[in-house]
Amino acid sequence: MRDAHDNLSGSTEVTTFPDIAVIVPAHNEELYVERALRSLVYQTLDDELYEIILVDDGSEDATARIAEKFAPHVRMLTNESRLGLPASINRGIREANARYVVRVDADDYVHPDFLRILHLFLDLNPHMSAIACDYITVNADEEHVSREAVDAAPIGCGIMFRKERLVEIGLYDESFLMAEDLDLRLRFERKWQIHRVELPLYRYRFHGENMTSAREDYDGYIERAMRKNTDG
């Protein structure tokens, strides 16, 4: 936790900011968002050290009503119309007052030690700009399917970044409605490394509504990201 002192009017006020902002973008995730938020509220890290920012991207279901049950532990941001995933994540990052930011998708969930361990790595390793953990894929019923090494099979979630680094590269490219994580990673890794924690602290859910199930469109965005980030 960081302190900011304001000595105007001769008095001293201490404003505290969390170290971590967890950005949870959500669009029509009423089936899964409660599980995601529950896993984030019940972390082993001191709850004063992090905030949860849910960005509701124009949901038309019960996503917002479910998230509101977690107040005051969850800060709600609402897009009146749908802006898309990268724009929603960017809004959350810009609103964050934290040193570190990490994205957790609303249909996923995390281990109770997820924030504590990633926070510890960045705090004790000032040369690190980002840290990612391994993950377990699960199905819609939360049955474990496979364990994945994040360096061999990277995903866009579960990476804790120093916020200033993301700002320096311009955050997410909002024109990428899919594969936005690949574009961000390619730009980020031109300057800094994403280090790995060999612990499966993230649960990555596969179900019929995953955006990546639109395979042809997704492949097109991957090709675009590769072209954009290839020299020459």
Short mmCIF file of C-alpha atoms in Angstrom, two decimals:
data_model
loop_
_atom_site.label_atom_id
_atom_site.label_comp_id
_atom_site.label_asym_id
_atom_site.label_seq_id
_atom_site.Cartn_x
_atom_site.Cartn_y
_atom_site.Cartn_z
CA MET A 1 0.00 0.00 0.00
CA ARG A 2 1.28 3.44 -0.94
CA ASP A 3 0.56 6.66 0.94
CA ALA A 4 0.01 10.10 -0.59
CA HIS A 5 0.32 13.08 1.77
CA ASP A 6 -1.63 16.32 1.29
CA ASN A 7 -0.53 19.18 3.51
CA LEU A 8 -2.84 21.87 2.10
CA SER A 9 -4.57 24.05 4.71
CA GLY A 10 -1.94 23.05 7.22
CA SER A 11 -3.35 19.57 7.81
CA THR A 12 -1.98 16.20 6.92
CA GLU A 13 -4.16 13.70 5.14
CA VAL A 14 -3.07 10.26 4.14
CA THR A 15 -4.65 8.77 1.03
CA THR A 16 -3.92 5.12 0.51
CA PHE A 17 -3.76 3.41 -2.86
CA PRO A 18 -3.74 -0.33 -3.53
CA ASP A 19 -0.64 -1.94 -5.00
CA ILE A 20 -2.64 -4.04 -7.49
CA ALA A 21 -5.64 -3.41 -9.69
CA VAL A 22 -7.39 -6.54 -10.96
CA ILE A 23 -9.19 -5.69 -14.19
CA VAL A 24 -12.21 -7.90 -14.93
CA PRO A 25 -13.79 -7.16 -18.33
CA ALA A 26 -17.27 -8.64 -18.68
CA HIS A 27 -19.97 -8.86 -21.35
CA ASN A 28 -22.98 -11.09 -20.66
CA GLU A 29 -21.13 -13.32 -18.18
CA GLU A 30 -23.97 -14.06 -15.75
CA LEU A 31 -23.13 -17.77 -15.73
CA TYR A 32 -19.54 -17.32 -14.58
CA VAL A 33 -18.88 -13.86 -13.12
CA GLU A 34 -19.83 -14.80 -9.56
CA ARG A 35 -17.22 -17.57 -9.53
CA ALA A 36 -14.57 -15.19 -10.87
CA LEU A 37 -15.29 -12.49 -8.31
CA ARG A 38 -15.53 -14.93 -5.43
CA SER A 39 -12.07 -16.24 -6.25
CA LEU A 40 -10.70 -12.68 -6.25
CA VAL A 41 -12.40 -11.47 -3.10
CA TYR A 42 -11.12 -14.45 -1.10
CA GLN A 43 -7.41 -14.04 -1.76
CA THR A 44 -4.68 -14.66 0.82
CA LEU A 45 -3.21 -11.23 0.06
CA ASP A 46 -4.30 -8.44 2.41
CA ASP A 47 -7.41 -6.95 0.81
CA GLU A 48 -6.05 -3.42 1.35
CA LEU A 49 -3.29 -4.20 -1.14
CA TYR A 50 -5.56 -4.72 -4.14
CA GLU A 51 -8.74 -3.51 -5.77
CA ILE A 52 -11.04 -5.32 -8.18
CA ILE A 53 -12.35 -3.25 -11.09
CA LEU A 54 -15.12 -4.88 -13.12
CA VAL A 55 -15.79 -3.22 -16.46
CA ASP A 56 -19.28 -4.16 -17.63
CA ASP A 57 -19.21 -3.80 -21.40
CA GLY A 58 -22.87 -3.22 -22.19
CA SER A 59 -24.15 -6.48 -20.71
CA GLU A 60 -27.79 -7.28 -21.34
CA ASP A 61 -28.06 -10.07 -18.77
CA ALA A 62 -27.63 -10.23 -14.98
CA THR A 63 -23.85 -9.61 -14.99
CA ALA A 64 -24.12 -6.17 -13.33
CA ARG A 65 -26.65 -7.31 -10.70
CA ILE A 66 -24.45 -10.24 -9.72
CA ALA A 67 -21.33 -8.07 -9.53
CA GLU A 68 -23.10 -5.48 -7.39
CA LYS A 69 -23.57 -8.12 -4.69
CA PHE A 70 -19.81 -7.95 -4.11
CA ALA A 71 -19.82 -4.24 -3.23
CA PRO A 72 -17.78 -2.62 -1.74
CA HIS A 73 -15.11 -5.18 -2.65
CA VAL A 74 -15.65 -4.65 -6.39
CA ARG A 75 -15.57 -1.27 -8.13
CA MET A 76 -18.00 -1.20 -11.07
CA LEU A 77 -17.41 0.68 -14.31
CA THR A 78 -20.22 0.52 -16.87
CA ASN A 79 -19.97 1.07 -20.61
CA GLU A 80 -23.39 2.30 -21.67
CA SER A 81 -22.86 0.74 -25.11
CA ARG A 82 -20.53 -2.09 -26.04
CA LEU A 83 -16.98 -0.86 -26.67
CA GLY A 84 -15.23 -4.21 -27.11
CA LEU A 85 -12.77 -6.15 -24.99
CA PRO A 86 -9.56 -4.12 -25.48
CA ALA A 87 -11.32 -0.78 -24.92
CA SER A 88 -12.91 -2.15 -21.75
CA ILE A 89 -9.58 -3.36 -20.39
CA ASN A 90 -7.97 -0.02 -21.24
CA ARG A 91 -10.71 1.82 -19.36
CA GLY A 92 -10.03 -0.29 -16.28
CA ILE A 93 -6.28 0.28 -16.49
CA ARG A 94 -6.72 4.05 -16.86
CA GLU A 95 -9.03 4.14 -13.83
CA ALA A 96 -6.61 2.14 -11.68
CA ASN A 97 -4.53 3.89 -9.01
CA ALA A 98 -2.20 0.94 -8.57
CA ARG A 99 1.42 0.17 -9.43
CA TYR A 100 0.54 -3.24 -10.85
CA VAL A 101 -2.35 -4.38 -13.03
CA VAL A 102 -3.52 -7.87 -13.88
CA ARG A 103 -6.38 -9.02 -16.09
CA VAL A 104 -8.72 -11.81 -15.01
CA ASP A 105 -11.50 -12.63 -17.46
CA ALA A 106 -15.02 -12.88 -16.07
CA ASP A 107 -15.44 -16.52 -17.12
CA ASP A 108 -12.20 -17.63 -15.43
CA TYR A 109 -11.13 -17.86 -11.79
CA VAL A 110 -7.92 -18.02 -9.76
CA HIS A 111 -6.18 -19.84 -6.92
CA PRO A 112 -6.36 -18.15 -3.48
CA ASP A 113 -2.59 -17.41 -3.61
CA PHE A 114 -2.69 -15.93 -7.13
CA LEU A 115 -2.28 -12.26 -6.18
CA ARG A 116 0.01 -12.83 -3.22
CA ILE A 117 2.59 -14.78 -5.20
CA LEU A 118 2.64 -12.57 -8.30
CA HIS A 119 2.79 -9.46 -6.11
CA LEU A 120 5.71 -10.90 -4.16
CA PHE A 121 7.67 -11.62 -7.34
CA LEU A 122 7.31 -8.08 -8.68
CA ASP A 123 7.99 -6.49 -5.30
CA LEU A 124 11.19 -8.47 -4.75
CA ASN A 125 12.42 -8.24 -8.35
CA PRO A 126 12.45 -4.59 -9.43
CA HIS A 127 14.11 -5.59 -12.72
CA MET A 128 10.98 -7.53 -13.70
CA SER A 129 8.33 -5.67 -15.69
CA ALA A 130 5.75 -8.49 -15.79
CA ILE A 131 5.17 -11.89 -14.27
CA ALA A 132 2.85 -14.66 -15.50
CA CYS A 133 1.82 -17.92 -13.87
CA ASP A 134 1.06 -21.31 -15.35
CA TYR A 135 -2.59 -22.26 -15.61
CA ILE A 136 -5.04 -25.14 -15.62
CA THR A 137 -7.68 -25.39 -18.33
CA VAL A 138 -11.13 -26.28 -17.04
CA ASN A 139 -14.44 -27.00 -18.72
CA ALA A 140 -17.80 -25.36 -18.05
CA ASP A 141 -18.23 -27.61 -14.98
CA GLU A 142 -14.80 -26.64 -13.57
CA GLU A 143 -13.35 -30.08 -14.21
CA HIS A 144 -9.61 -29.90 -14.79
CA VAL A 145 -8.63 -30.68 -18.37
CA SER A 146 -4.91 -29.94 -18.59
CA ARG A 147 -2.05 -28.10 -16.96
CA GLU A 148 -0.32 -25.59 -19.24
CA ALA A 149 3.05 -23.84 -19.07
CA VAL A 150 2.42 -20.18 -19.80
CA ASP A 151 5.63 -19.73 -21.80
CA ALA A 152 4.71 -22.61 -24.13
CA ALA A 153 1.00 -21.78 -24.40
CA PRO A 154 0.59 -18.10 -23.51
CA ILE A 155 -2.77 -16.53 -22.70
CA GLY A 156 -3.74 -12.90 -22.21
CA CYS A 157 -4.91 -13.31 -18.60
CA GLY A 158 -3.02 -13.96 -15.39
CA ILE A 159 -0.10 -11.63 -16.22
CA MET A 160 0.75 -9.00 -13.64
CA PHE A 161 2.31 -5.94 -15.29
CA ARG A 162 3.88 -2.81 -13.94
CA LYS A 163 1.22 -0.32 -15.01
CA GLU A 164 3.78 2.23 -16.22
CA ARG A 165 5.09 -0.28 -18.77
CA LEU A 166 1.65 -0.79 -20.30
CA VAL A 167 1.12 2.96 -20.46
CA GLU A 168 4.50 3.35 -22.17
CA ILE A 169 3.50 1.04 -25.04
CA GLY A 170 0.06 2.61 -25.41
CA LEU A 171 -2.06 -0.07 -23.68
CA TYR A 172 -4.19 -2.40 -25.82
CA ASP A 173 -4.83 -1.63 -29.48
CA GLU A 174 -8.60 -1.11 -29.43
CA SER A 175 -8.96 -2.04 -33.09
CA PHE A 176 -8.15 -5.68 -32.21
CA LEU A 177 -11.52 -7.20 -31.31
CA MET A 178 -9.75 -10.57 -31.02
CA ALA A 179 -6.10 -11.53 -30.43
CA GLU A 180 -5.64 -8.24 -28.57
CA ASP A 181 -3.46 -10.10 -26.07
CA LEU A 182 -1.10 -11.33 -28.79
CA ASP A 183 -0.66 -7.82 -30.19
CA LEU A 184 0.01 -6.45 -26.70
CA ARG A 185 2.49 -9.23 -25.92
CA LEU A 186 4.43 -8.72 -29.14
CA ARG A 187 4.76 -5.00 -28.49
CA PHE A 188 5.61 -5.51 -24.81
CA GLU A 189 8.28 -8.12 -25.46
CA ARG A 190 10.14 -5.82 -27.82
CA LYS A 191 11.24 -3.97 -24.67
CA TRP A 192 10.77 -6.23 -21.67
CA GLN A 193 10.45 -9.88 -20.70
CA ILE A 194 7.36 -11.53 -19.26
CA HIS A 195 8.79 -13.82 -16.57
CA ARG A 196 7.22 -17.11 -15.57
CA VAL A 197 6.12 -18.53 -12.22
CA GLU A 198 5.94 -22.30 -12.52
CA LEU A 199 2.79 -22.57 -10.42
CA PRO A 200 -0.69 -23.19 -11.91
CA LEU A 201 -2.48 -20.31 -10.17
CA TYR A 202 -4.94 -19.42 -12.95
CA ARG A 203 -8.00 -21.38 -14.11
CA TYR A 204 -8.71 -20.82 -17.81
CA ARG A 205 -12.21 -21.93 -18.72
CA PHE A 206 -13.17 -23.39 -22.10
CA HIS A 207 -16.85 -23.27 -23.02
CA GLY A 208 -19.05 -22.73 -26.04
CA GLU A 209 -19.16 -18.94 -25.67
CA ASN A 210 -15.41 -18.31 -25.72
CA MET A 211 -14.50 -15.61 -28.23
CA THR A 212 -11.75 -17.78 -29.65
CA SER A 213 -14.39 -20.29 -30.76
CA ALA A 214 -14.92 -18.01 -33.80
CA ARG A 215 -11.86 -19.63 -35.33
CA GLU A 216 -11.76 -18.01 -38.75
CA ASP A 217 -12.12 -14.47 -37.41
CA TYR A 218 -9.60 -15.18 -34.67
CA ASP A 219 -7.02 -16.50 -37.12
CA GLY A 220 -7.43 -13.34 -39.17
CA TYR A 221 -6.62 -11.16 -36.17
CA ILE A 222 -3.58 -13.33 -35.36
CA GLU A 223 -2.25 -12.81 -38.88
CA ARG A 224 -2.86 -9.08 -38.55
CA ALA A 225 -1.00 -8.92 -35.23
CA MET A 226 1.97 -10.77 -36.71
CA ARG A 227 2.11 -8.45 -39.74
CA LYS A 228 1.81 -5.36 -37.55
CA ASN A 229 4.65 -6.42 -35.28
CA THR A 230 7.07 -7.81 -37.86
CA ASP A 231 9.89 -5.52 -38.83
CA GLY A 232 10.00 -4.68 -42.53
#
